[in-house]
Coordinates of C-alpha atoms (C1' of nucleotides) in Angstrom, one line a residue:
Chain A
X1 CA 139.9 237.1 -63.5
X2 CA 140.8 237.3 -66.9
X3 CA 141.9 240.2 -69.0
X4 CA 139.6 239.1 -71.8
X5 CA 135.8 239.1 -71.2
X6 CA 135.6 235.6 -72.1
X7 CA 133.1 234.4 -69.7
X8 CA 129.4 235.1 -70.9
X9 CA 126.2 234.7 -68.9
X10 CA 123.2 234.1 -70.8
X11 CA 119.8 234.9 -69.6
X12 CA 116.4 234.4 -71.7
X13 CA 114.3 237.1 -71.4
X14 CA 110.9 236.7 -69.6
X15 CA 111.3 233.1 -70.5
X16 CA 108.1 231.4 -69.6
X17 CA 106.0 234.4 -70.6
X18 CA 108.2 234.6 -73.9
X19 CA 107.5 230.9 -74.8
X20 CA 103.7 231.4 -74.1
X21 CA 103.7 234.7 -76.6
X22 CA 105.6 232.9 -79.0
X23 CA 103.3 229.6 -78.8
X24 CA 99.9 231.5 -78.6
X25 CA 99.9 234.4 -81.3
X26 CA 96.9 236.0 -79.8
X27 CA 98.9 236.9 -76.6
X28 CA 101.7 238.8 -78.4
X29 CA 102.1 242.3 -77.5
X30 CA 99.8 241.6 -74.6
X31 CA 100.4 241.0 -70.6
X32 CA 101.1 237.4 -70.0
X33 CA 101.3 236.1 -66.7
X34 CA 102.5 232.5 -65.8
X35 CA 102.5 231.0 -62.5
X36 CA 100.1 229.4 -60.0
X37 CA 96.6 230.3 -60.4
X38 CA 95.0 228.7 -57.4
X39 CA 94.3 230.9 -54.1
X40 CA 97.8 230.5 -53.2
X41 CA 99.6 231.0 -56.4
X42 CA 102.5 233.3 -56.8
X43 CA 103.6 234.6 -60.4
X44 CA 106.6 232.6 -61.9
X45 CA 107.4 234.8 -64.8
X46 CA 105.1 237.9 -66.3
X47 CA 105.9 239.4 -69.7
X48 CA 107.3 243.0 -70.2
X49 CA 103.5 244.2 -71.0
X50 CA 102.3 243.0 -67.5
X51 CA 105.5 244.3 -65.8
X52 CA 104.2 248.0 -66.9
X53 CA 101.3 247.4 -64.3
X54 CA 103.8 246.5 -61.5
X55 CA 103.6 242.6 -61.7
X56 CA 106.5 241.0 -60.5
X57 CA 108.0 237.3 -60.2
X58 CA 107.3 235.7 -56.9
X59 CA 104.0 238.3 -56.2
X60 CA 100.8 236.6 -55.1
X61 CA 98.9 236.0 -58.0
X62 CA 95.9 237.5 -56.4
X63 CA 97.9 240.8 -56.2
X64 CA 98.6 240.5 -59.7
X65 CA 94.9 239.8 -60.8
X66 CA 94.4 243.2 -58.9
X67 CA 96.9 244.9 -60.6
X68 CA 96.5 243.6 -63.9
X69 CA 93.0 242.1 -64.3
X70 CA 93.0 241.7 -68.1
X71 CA 96.2 239.9 -68.4
X72 CA 96.1 236.6 -69.5
X73 CA 97.0 234.1 -66.8
X74 CA 98.6 230.8 -67.5
X75 CA 99.6 227.5 -65.8
X76 CA 103.3 226.8 -66.6
X77 CA 103.9 224.2 -68.9
X78 CA 107.5 223.1 -68.0
X79 CA 107.7 220.2 -70.7
X80 CA 107.6 222.9 -73.4
X81 CA 110.3 225.0 -71.6
X82 CA 112.6 222.3 -70.8
X83 CA 112.4 221.3 -74.3
X84 CA 113.2 224.9 -75.4
X85 CA 116.1 225.2 -72.9
X86 CA 117.6 222.0 -74.0
X87 CA 117.9 223.6 -77.6
X88 CA 119.6 226.8 -76.2
X89 CA 121.9 224.9 -74.0
X90 CA 123.2 222.7 -77.0
X91 CA 123.6 225.8 -79.0
X92 CA 125.8 227.0 -76.1
X93 CA 127.6 223.9 -76.1
X94 CA 128.9 224.5 -79.6
X95 CA 130.8 227.6 -78.1
X96 CA 132.4 225.7 -75.4
X97 CA 132.3 222.5 -73.4
X98 CA 132.6 224.5 -70.2
X99 CA 128.7 225.3 -69.7
X100 CA 127.2 225.9 -66.6
X101 CA 123.5 225.5 -66.5
X102 CA 121.9 227.6 -63.5
X103 CA 118.5 227.1 -64.1
X104 CA 116.1 226.4 -67.2
X105 CA 117.0 229.7 -68.7
X106 CA 120.4 230.7 -67.3
X107 CA 124.0 229.7 -68.0
X108 CA 127.5 230.6 -68.2
X109 CA 130.0 229.6 -70.9
X110 CA 133.8 229.9 -70.6
X111 CA 134.5 230.7 -74.4
X112 CA 138.4 230.1 -73.7
X113 CA 137.8 226.6 -73.1
X114 CA 136.0 226.2 -76.6
X115 CA 136.9 226.3 -80.2
X116 CA 137.5 230.0 -80.3
X117 CA 139.9 229.8 -77.0
X118 CA 143.0 230.0 -79.2
X119 CA 141.7 232.8 -81.3
X120 CA 140.9 234.9 -78.5
X121 CA 144.1 234.2 -76.2
X122 CA 146.1 234.7 -79.2
X123 CA 144.7 238.3 -80.4
X124 CA 145.6 241.5 -79.6
X125 CA 143.2 242.7 -76.7
X126 CA 141.1 245.0 -78.6
X127 CA 140.5 242.2 -81.3
X128 CA 139.8 239.9 -78.6
X129 CA 136.9 242.1 -77.0
X130 CA 135.6 242.6 -80.8
X131 CA 135.6 238.6 -81.3
X132 CA 133.8 238.0 -78.2
X133 CA 131.4 240.9 -79.1
X134 CA 130.9 239.1 -82.3
X135 CA 130.3 235.6 -80.8
X136 CA 127.8 236.8 -78.3
X137 CA 125.6 238.7 -80.7
X138 CA 125.9 235.9 -83.4
X139 CA 124.6 233.6 -80.5
X140 CA 122.0 236.1 -79.9
X141 CA 120.7 236.1 -83.2
X142 CA 121.2 232.3 -83.6
X143 CA 118.8 231.6 -80.7
X144 CA 116.2 234.3 -82.1
X145 CA 116.3 232.4 -85.1
X146 CA 116.1 229.0 -84.0
X147 CA 113.8 229.4 -81.2
X148 CA 112.1 232.7 -81.8
X149 CA 113.0 234.0 -78.5
X150 CA 115.5 236.5 -77.2
X151 CA 118.2 236.3 -75.0
X152 CA 120.1 239.0 -72.8
X153 CA 124.0 238.3 -72.7
X154 CA 126.6 239.5 -70.4
X155 CA 130.4 239.1 -71.2
X156 CA 133.3 239.8 -68.8
X157 CA 136.2 238.6 -67.1
X158 CA 134.5 237.0 -64.4
X159 CA 131.2 235.3 -63.5
X160 CA 130.4 237.9 -61.2
X161 CA 130.5 240.7 -64.3
X162 CA 129.2 238.7 -66.5
X163 CA 125.8 237.9 -64.6
X164 CA 125.9 242.0 -63.7
X165 CA 126.4 242.6 -67.3
X166 CA 123.5 240.5 -68.7
X167 CA 120.9 241.8 -66.2
X168 CA 121.9 245.5 -67.5
X169 CA 121.5 244.3 -71.0
X170 CA 117.8 243.1 -70.5
X171 CA 115.7 243.0 -72.4
X172 CA 117.3 241.6 -75.7
X173 CA 120.7 242.9 -75.4
X174 CA 124.3 242.6 -74.7
X175 CA 126.7 244.3 -72.1
X176 CA 130.3 243.5 -72.5
X177 CA 132.2 244.7 -69.1
X178 CA 136.0 245.7 -70.0
X179 CA 138.2 244.1 -67.6
X180 CA 139.6 246.9 -65.5
X181 CA 136.2 248.7 -65.4
X182 CA 134.7 246.4 -62.8
X183 CA 134.9 248.7 -59.9
X184 CA 133.5 251.7 -61.9
X185 CA 130.7 249.7 -63.1
X186 CA 129.5 248.3 -59.8
X187 CA 130.4 251.5 -57.5
X188 CA 127.4 253.2 -57.9
X189 CA 124.9 250.1 -57.9
X190 CA 122.7 249.6 -54.9
X191 CA 124.1 246.8 -52.8
X192 CA 121.1 244.6 -53.9
X193 CA 122.6 244.1 -57.4
X194 CA 125.5 242.0 -56.0
X195 CA 124.1 238.4 -56.5
X196 CA 123.9 236.9 -52.9
X197 CA 122.5 240.1 -51.3
X198 CA 119.1 239.6 -50.6
X199 CA 116.8 241.6 -48.3
X200 CA 118.3 240.5 -44.9
X201 CA 121.9 241.2 -46.1
X202 CA 120.6 244.6 -47.8
X203 CA 119.0 245.4 -44.3
X204 CA 122.2 244.7 -42.3
X205 CA 124.3 246.7 -44.6
X206 CA 121.8 249.7 -44.5
X207 CA 121.9 249.7 -40.7
X208 CA 125.6 250.3 -41.1
X209 CA 125.3 252.9 -43.6
X210 CA 126.0 251.3 -46.6
X211 CA 123.7 251.8 -49.6
X212 CA 125.9 251.4 -52.5
X213 CA 128.5 248.9 -53.8
X214 CA 131.5 251.6 -53.6
X215 CA 130.4 252.2 -50.0
X216 CA 130.6 248.6 -49.6
X217 CA 134.0 248.3 -51.3
X218 CA 135.5 250.9 -49.0
X219 CA 134.8 248.9 -45.7
X220 CA 137.6 246.7 -44.5
X221 CA 136.7 243.1 -44.8
X222 CA 136.9 242.3 -41.2
X223 CA 133.8 245.0 -40.8
X224 CA 131.8 243.0 -43.3
X225 CA 132.6 239.5 -41.5
X226 CA 131.3 241.3 -38.2
X227 CA 128.1 242.2 -40.1
X228 CA 127.5 239.4 -41.9
X229 CA 129.3 236.4 -40.9
X230 CA 132.5 234.6 -42.0
X231 CA 131.7 233.2 -45.4
X232 CA 129.2 235.8 -46.7
X233 CA 131.3 238.7 -45.3
X234 CA 134.6 237.9 -46.9
X235 CA 132.5 236.9 -50.3
X236 CA 130.7 240.4 -50.5
X237 CA 133.8 242.0 -49.7
X238 CA 135.6 240.5 -52.7
X239 CA 132.6 241.0 -55.1
X240 CA 132.1 244.7 -54.0
X241 CA 135.6 245.3 -55.2
X242 CA 134.9 243.5 -58.6
X243 CA 136.9 240.1 -57.5
X244 CA 135.8 236.8 -58.6
X245 CA 137.9 234.1 -59.6
X246 CA 135.0 231.4 -59.7
X247 CA 135.6 228.8 -62.6
X248 CA 132.7 227.7 -65.0
X249 CA 132.0 224.4 -64.0
X250 CA 129.5 222.1 -66.0
X251 CA 126.7 220.2 -64.3
X252 CA 127.6 219.2 -60.6
X253 CA 125.5 216.0 -59.2
X254 CA 122.3 217.2 -57.3
X255 CA 122.7 217.0 -53.5
X256 CA 119.0 216.5 -52.8
X257 CA 115.6 215.7 -53.9
X258 CA 112.3 217.1 -52.5
X259 CA 108.7 217.6 -52.9
X260 CA 106.3 219.9 -51.6
X261 CA 102.7 220.9 -51.9
X262 CA 100.9 224.1 -50.4
X263 CA 97.4 223.3 -50.2
X264 CA 94.7 225.6 -51.1
X265 CA 92.9 225.2 -47.7
X266 CA 95.1 224.5 -44.6
X267 CA 95.1 220.7 -43.5
X268 CA 93.7 220.0 -40.1
X269 CA 92.8 216.3 -40.1
X270 CA 95.5 214.0 -39.0
X271 CA 94.6 211.2 -41.3
X272 CA 94.5 213.4 -44.2
X273 CA 97.8 214.7 -43.3
X274 CA 99.3 211.2 -43.0
X275 CA 97.5 210.5 -46.5
X276 CA 99.0 213.4 -48.1
X277 CA 102.3 212.7 -46.4
X278 CA 102.3 209.3 -48.1
X279 CA 101.6 210.9 -51.4
X280 CA 104.4 213.4 -51.2
X281 CA 106.8 210.6 -50.3
X282 CA 105.6 208.6 -53.3
X283 CA 106.3 211.3 -55.6
X284 CA 109.7 211.9 -53.8
X285 CA 110.9 208.6 -54.5
X286 CA 109.8 208.4 -57.9
X287 CA 112.3 211.0 -58.6
X288 CA 115.0 209.8 -56.6
X289 CA 114.7 206.6 -58.4
X290 CA 114.4 208.3 -61.9
X291 CA 117.6 210.1 -61.1
X292 CA 119.1 206.6 -60.2
X293 CA 120.2 207.8 -56.4
X294 CA 119.3 206.7 -53.2
X295 CA 119.4 209.0 -50.2
X296 CA 120.3 208.6 -46.3
X297 CA 118.8 211.8 -44.6
X298 CA 114.9 212.3 -44.9
X299 CA 113.5 215.7 -44.3
X300 CA 110.3 216.9 -43.4
X301 CA 108.9 220.3 -44.1
X302 CA 106.1 222.0 -42.4
X303 CA 104.5 225.1 -43.1
X304 CA 101.9 226.0 -40.3
X305 CA 98.7 228.1 -41.0
X306 CA 100.7 231.2 -39.4
X307 CA 103.4 230.5 -42.3
X308 CA 106.1 229.7 -39.6
X309 CA 108.0 226.8 -41.2
X310 CA 109.9 224.1 -39.6
X311 CA 112.2 221.0 -40.5
X312 CA 112.4 217.7 -38.9
X313 CA 115.1 215.3 -40.5
X314 CA 116.7 211.7 -39.5
X315 CA 119.7 210.1 -41.0
X316 CA 119.3 206.5 -41.4
X317 CA 122.3 204.0 -41.2
X318 CA 122.6 203.5 -45.0
X319 CA 121.2 205.3 -48.2
X320 CA 117.7 203.9 -49.5
X321 CA 115.5 204.4 -52.2
X322 CA 112.8 202.2 -50.3
X323 CA 109.4 204.0 -50.4
X324 CA 108.4 201.9 -47.4
X325 CA 111.4 203.1 -45.4
X326 CA 111.2 206.7 -46.3
X327 CA 107.4 206.8 -45.6
X328 CA 107.7 205.4 -42.0
X329 CA 110.7 207.6 -41.4
X330 CA 108.5 210.9 -43.0
X331 CA 105.6 209.8 -40.5
X332 CA 107.9 209.5 -37.7
X333 CA 109.2 212.8 -38.1
X334 CA 105.5 214.2 -38.4
X335 CA 104.7 212.6 -35.1
X336 CA 107.4 215.0 -33.3
X337 CA 105.5 217.9 -34.6
X338 CA 102.6 220.2 -33.4
X339 CA 100.2 219.6 -36.1
X340 CA 97.1 221.6 -34.5
X341 CA 95.9 224.9 -36.1
X342 CA 96.3 223.7 -39.6
X343 CA 99.1 223.1 -41.9
X344 CA 99.4 225.1 -45.4
X345 CA 102.3 222.8 -46.7
X346 CA 103.8 219.7 -46.5
X347 CA 106.8 218.5 -47.9
X348 CA 109.3 215.2 -48.0
X349 CA 113.1 215.5 -48.9
X350 CA 115.7 213.2 -49.1
X351 CA 119.4 214.1 -49.1
X352 CA 122.8 212.9 -48.6
X353 CA 122.4 211.3 -51.8
X354 CA 124.5 208.1 -53.1
X355 CA 124.7 206.4 -56.2
X356 CA 121.9 203.6 -56.6
X357 CA 123.1 200.7 -58.0
X358 CA 120.4 198.6 -59.4
X359 CA 121.0 195.6 -61.7
X360 CA 117.4 195.6 -63.4
X361 CA 118.1 198.9 -65.7
X362 CA 114.9 198.2 -67.5
X363 CA 112.8 198.7 -64.2
X364 CA 114.5 201.6 -63.8
X365 CA 114.0 203.1 -67.1
X366 CA 110.3 202.3 -66.8
X367 CA 110.1 203.9 -63.6
X368 CA 111.4 206.9 -64.9
X369 CA 108.6 207.2 -67.6
X370 CA 106.3 206.5 -65.1
X371 CA 107.7 208.9 -62.9
X372 CA 107.1 211.7 -65.7
X373 CA 103.5 210.4 -66.6
X374 CA 102.2 210.5 -62.9
X375 CA 104.0 213.9 -62.2
X376 CA 102.1 215.2 -65.2
X377 CA 99.0 213.6 -63.6
X378 CA 99.9 215.2 -60.1
X379 CA 100.3 218.5 -61.2
X380 CA 97.0 218.5 -63.1
X381 CA 95.3 217.3 -59.8
X382 CA 97.2 220.0 -57.4
X383 CA 96.1 222.6 -59.9
X384 CA 92.5 221.9 -59.8
X385 CA 91.1 225.3 -59.8
X386 CA 88.9 227.0 -62.3
X387 CA 89.4 230.3 -63.9
X388 CA 87.9 232.1 -61.2
X389 CA 90.4 230.7 -58.9
X390 CA 88.1 228.6 -57.0
X391 CA 89.5 225.3 -55.8
X392 CA 87.9 222.4 -57.7
X393 CA 85.5 220.8 -55.2
X394 CA 87.6 217.5 -54.9
X395 CA 90.4 219.7 -53.5
X396 CA 88.6 219.8 -49.8
X397 CA 88.1 216.2 -49.5
X398 CA 90.4 213.7 -48.0
X399 CA 91.5 210.8 -50.5
X400 CA 92.3 211.0 -54.1
X401 CA 91.6 214.5 -55.7
X402 CA 90.2 212.9 -58.9
X403 CA 87.6 210.1 -58.5
X404 CA 87.9 207.6 -61.2
X405 CA 85.2 207.5 -63.6
X406 CA 84.2 205.0 -66.3
X407 CA 83.4 206.5 -69.7
X408 CA 81.0 204.9 -72.3
X409 CA 83.0 202.6 -74.7
X410 CA 86.2 202.3 -72.5
X411 CA 86.7 199.7 -70.0
X412 CA 89.6 201.5 -68.3
X413 CA 88.6 203.7 -65.5
X414 CA 90.0 207.2 -66.6
X415 CA 90.6 210.4 -64.3
X416 CA 88.2 213.1 -64.6
X417 CA 89.5 215.7 -66.7
X418 CA 90.9 219.1 -65.4
X419 CA 91.5 221.5 -68.3
X420 CA 94.1 224.0 -67.0
X421 CA 94.4 227.4 -68.7
X422 CA 97.4 227.6 -71.3
X423 CA 97.4 223.8 -71.7
X424 CA 97.8 222.2 -74.9
X425 CA 94.9 220.5 -76.7
X426 CA 93.7 219.2 -79.8
X427 CA 90.3 218.7 -81.2
X428 CA 89.2 216.1 -83.8
X429 CA 87.4 218.9 -85.9
X430 CA 89.2 222.0 -85.1
X431 CA 92.7 220.9 -84.5
X432 CA 95.5 222.0 -82.2
X433 CA 94.7 225.0 -79.8
X434 CA 95.1 225.6 -76.1
X435 CA 92.7 226.0 -73.2
X436 CA 91.5 229.6 -72.3
X437 CA 89.6 228.7 -69.0
X438 CA 87.1 226.5 -67.9
X439 CA 84.3 226.1 -65.3
X440 CA 80.7 225.1 -64.8
X441 CA 81.3 222.1 -67.0
X442 CA 82.7 224.1 -69.9
X443 CA 86.1 224.6 -71.4
X444 CA 86.8 227.5 -73.7
X445 CA 89.7 226.6 -76.0
X446 CA 91.4 229.1 -78.7
X447 CA 92.5 227.2 -81.9
X448 CA 95.8 228.6 -83.3
X449 CA 99.5 227.5 -83.2
X450 CA 103.0 228.9 -82.9
X451 CA 102.7 229.4 -86.9
X452 CA 99.2 230.5 -87.2
X453 CA 97.7 234.0 -86.9
X454 CA 95.7 234.6 -84.1
X455 CA 92.8 232.1 -83.6
X456 CA 89.1 231.7 -82.7
X457 CA 87.7 230.8 -79.4
X458 CA 85.1 228.0 -79.1
X459 CA 83.5 226.4 -76.0
X460 CA 83.0 222.6 -75.3
X461 CA 81.5 220.6 -72.5
X462 CA 84.5 219.4 -70.2
X463 CA 84.1 215.8 -71.1
X464 CA 83.6 216.3 -75.0
X465 CA 85.1 213.1 -76.3
X466 CA 86.4 215.0 -79.2
X467 CA 88.7 216.8 -77.3
X468 CA 92.1 215.7 -75.9
X469 CA 95.3 217.3 -74.3
X470 CA 98.3 217.3 -76.5
X471 CA 101.9 217.7 -76.3
X472 CA 103.5 221.2 -77.2
X473 CA 104.2 222.2 -80.4
X474 CA 107.9 223.4 -81.5
X475 CA 108.0 227.0 -81.6
X476 CA 109.6 226.7 -85.1
X477 CA 108.2 224.6 -87.6
X478 CA 110.3 221.9 -88.7
Chain B
dT1 C1' 97.8 241.7 -51.5
dC2 C1' 99.4 237.9 -48.9
dT3 C1' 103.2 235.1 -49.8
dG4 C1' 105.3 228.3 -55.0
dG5 C1' 108.3 224.7 -55.6
dG6 C1' 113.2 223.1 -56.5
dG7 C1' 117.3 223.9 -55.0
dT8 C1' 122.4 225.5 -52.8
dC9 C1' 125.0 227.2 -49.0
dC10 C1' 126.1 228.6 -44.3
dT11 C1' 126.1 228.8 -39.1
dA12 C1' 125.7 226.9 -34.8
dG13 C1' 124.7 224.0 -30.9
dG14 C1' 125.6 219.3 -29.4
dA15 C1' 127.4 214.6 -29.4
dC16 C1' 131.1 211.8 -29.6
dC17 C1' 135.9 210.7 -30.3
dC18 C1' 140.8 211.1 -29.9
Chain C
dT1 C1' 140.6 216.8 -9.3
dC2 C1' 139.9 220.2 -12.8
dT3 C1' 140.2 221.2 -17.5
dG4 C1' 142.0 220.6 -23.1
dG5 C1' 141.5 221.5 -28.2
dG6 C1' 140.2 219.8 -32.4
dG7 C1' 137.5 217.0 -35.9
dT8 C1' 133.6 215.1 -37.5
dC9 C1' 128.6 214.1 -37.8
dC10 C1' 124.0 215.4 -36.9
dT11 C1' 120.1 218.5 -36.7
dA12 C1' 117.4 222.9 -37.2
dG13 C1' 117.0 226.9 -39.2
dG14 C1' 118.1 230.8 -42.3
dA15 C1' 119.2 233.5 -46.6
dC16 C1' 119.3 233.4 -51.3
dC17 C1' 118.6 232.1 -56.3
dC18 C1' 115.4 231.0 -60.4

DNA sequence: TCTGGGGTCCTAGGACCC
DNA sequence: TCTGGGGTCCTAGGACCC
């Protein structure tokens, strides 16, 4: 808690959807929905134009399609989002070395720890507040100038109020919470506004007759502990009274690595389940090794046909990054689980991570690159659904999703190409564009770039040799 | 209309040890 | 013969966040 609003919380507005609109001129001003497009997909982010129709994050894509059938539905392009995220995070680090990244589009910044710290703490209170306001507005303007995207910022004397502020500022705004005003700002809000209060906590509080933050703030702490448990109860008691002394801490090490897949059709065949388990283990180990870590506890996750979810774990005698060891452990765990009736999700994870000390750094670097490429290919496979959301034929088959095929003139077998809506491509004659949809042997491409006007659409055969996947273009021309 | 994927933190019970 | 308390580790599940 500080007397100056020197903690910022920055949150990019409708991040994935905004990147897509910036990259694809024909989508600007239109409803855009980014997420899983398969039968069991959910919405990651939607543009404000789509929210008008009631579309929300975490909603089943099938529901979104009914609410907003005319939106553009796109698969996420994580590589593009990460690139822009890094650009934005670098701008935050110019304001302070204390930047705590919460996700690809969200971070706290402690201004007092940075170059403006002395000016802030040395100024009269009113001047300090105005300096923070100016810094935050400059930051928002810089982000918009350098990326073309808008961000919302909250500034306050604590992480809690900075986050509340950025939420209130959305979209494209700044809200500065003057220290001392915390309880006045929080009081009228519904309890759900507090970070850490989800559906279950909201219900527990509602049953006790507590609907607003002010009502929670009036409760004795012991009562909240009784309702919600030790840690959660006392935490919420403090937050409701506007009290939060948490520091901004830059990047902590990851504590676990995990990989999971939900299948378009429930898995019933034991051999198929074991095959998929091995595939998940491979991906998990690749990520583990790419991060230079090893782990001691292996976790299997299973979601059954009825959505009931269970985990089984085994702790090994020492940390490992050996795929054979982890695969054998995962299989052992799976043998303990009743798999009858069908499985909609499988997951493999590793926790209790240790530093992985491997002398062969070259092998490690090669592995990291391989992991990236394989991950992309895997995403394309897992995503094998056409524009009407029908699973690709290979999906229901056991074994590799994409059969290797040999193309004329190439000795190397190449994977059958699956074109995902939103994907970047380039055509020998027409140049850069993106996939609008594909199906029945054809792929539709719109040829436009972040710097062009809205482009024209053309249709090709899915195996047209002139068409190739491409890297994302930067949103601003260099 | 039907529920993703990647994480973090907390709780509670049992085993085991001192 | 009956009865301890505390600490740590492991496992499973649940809530929550983006």
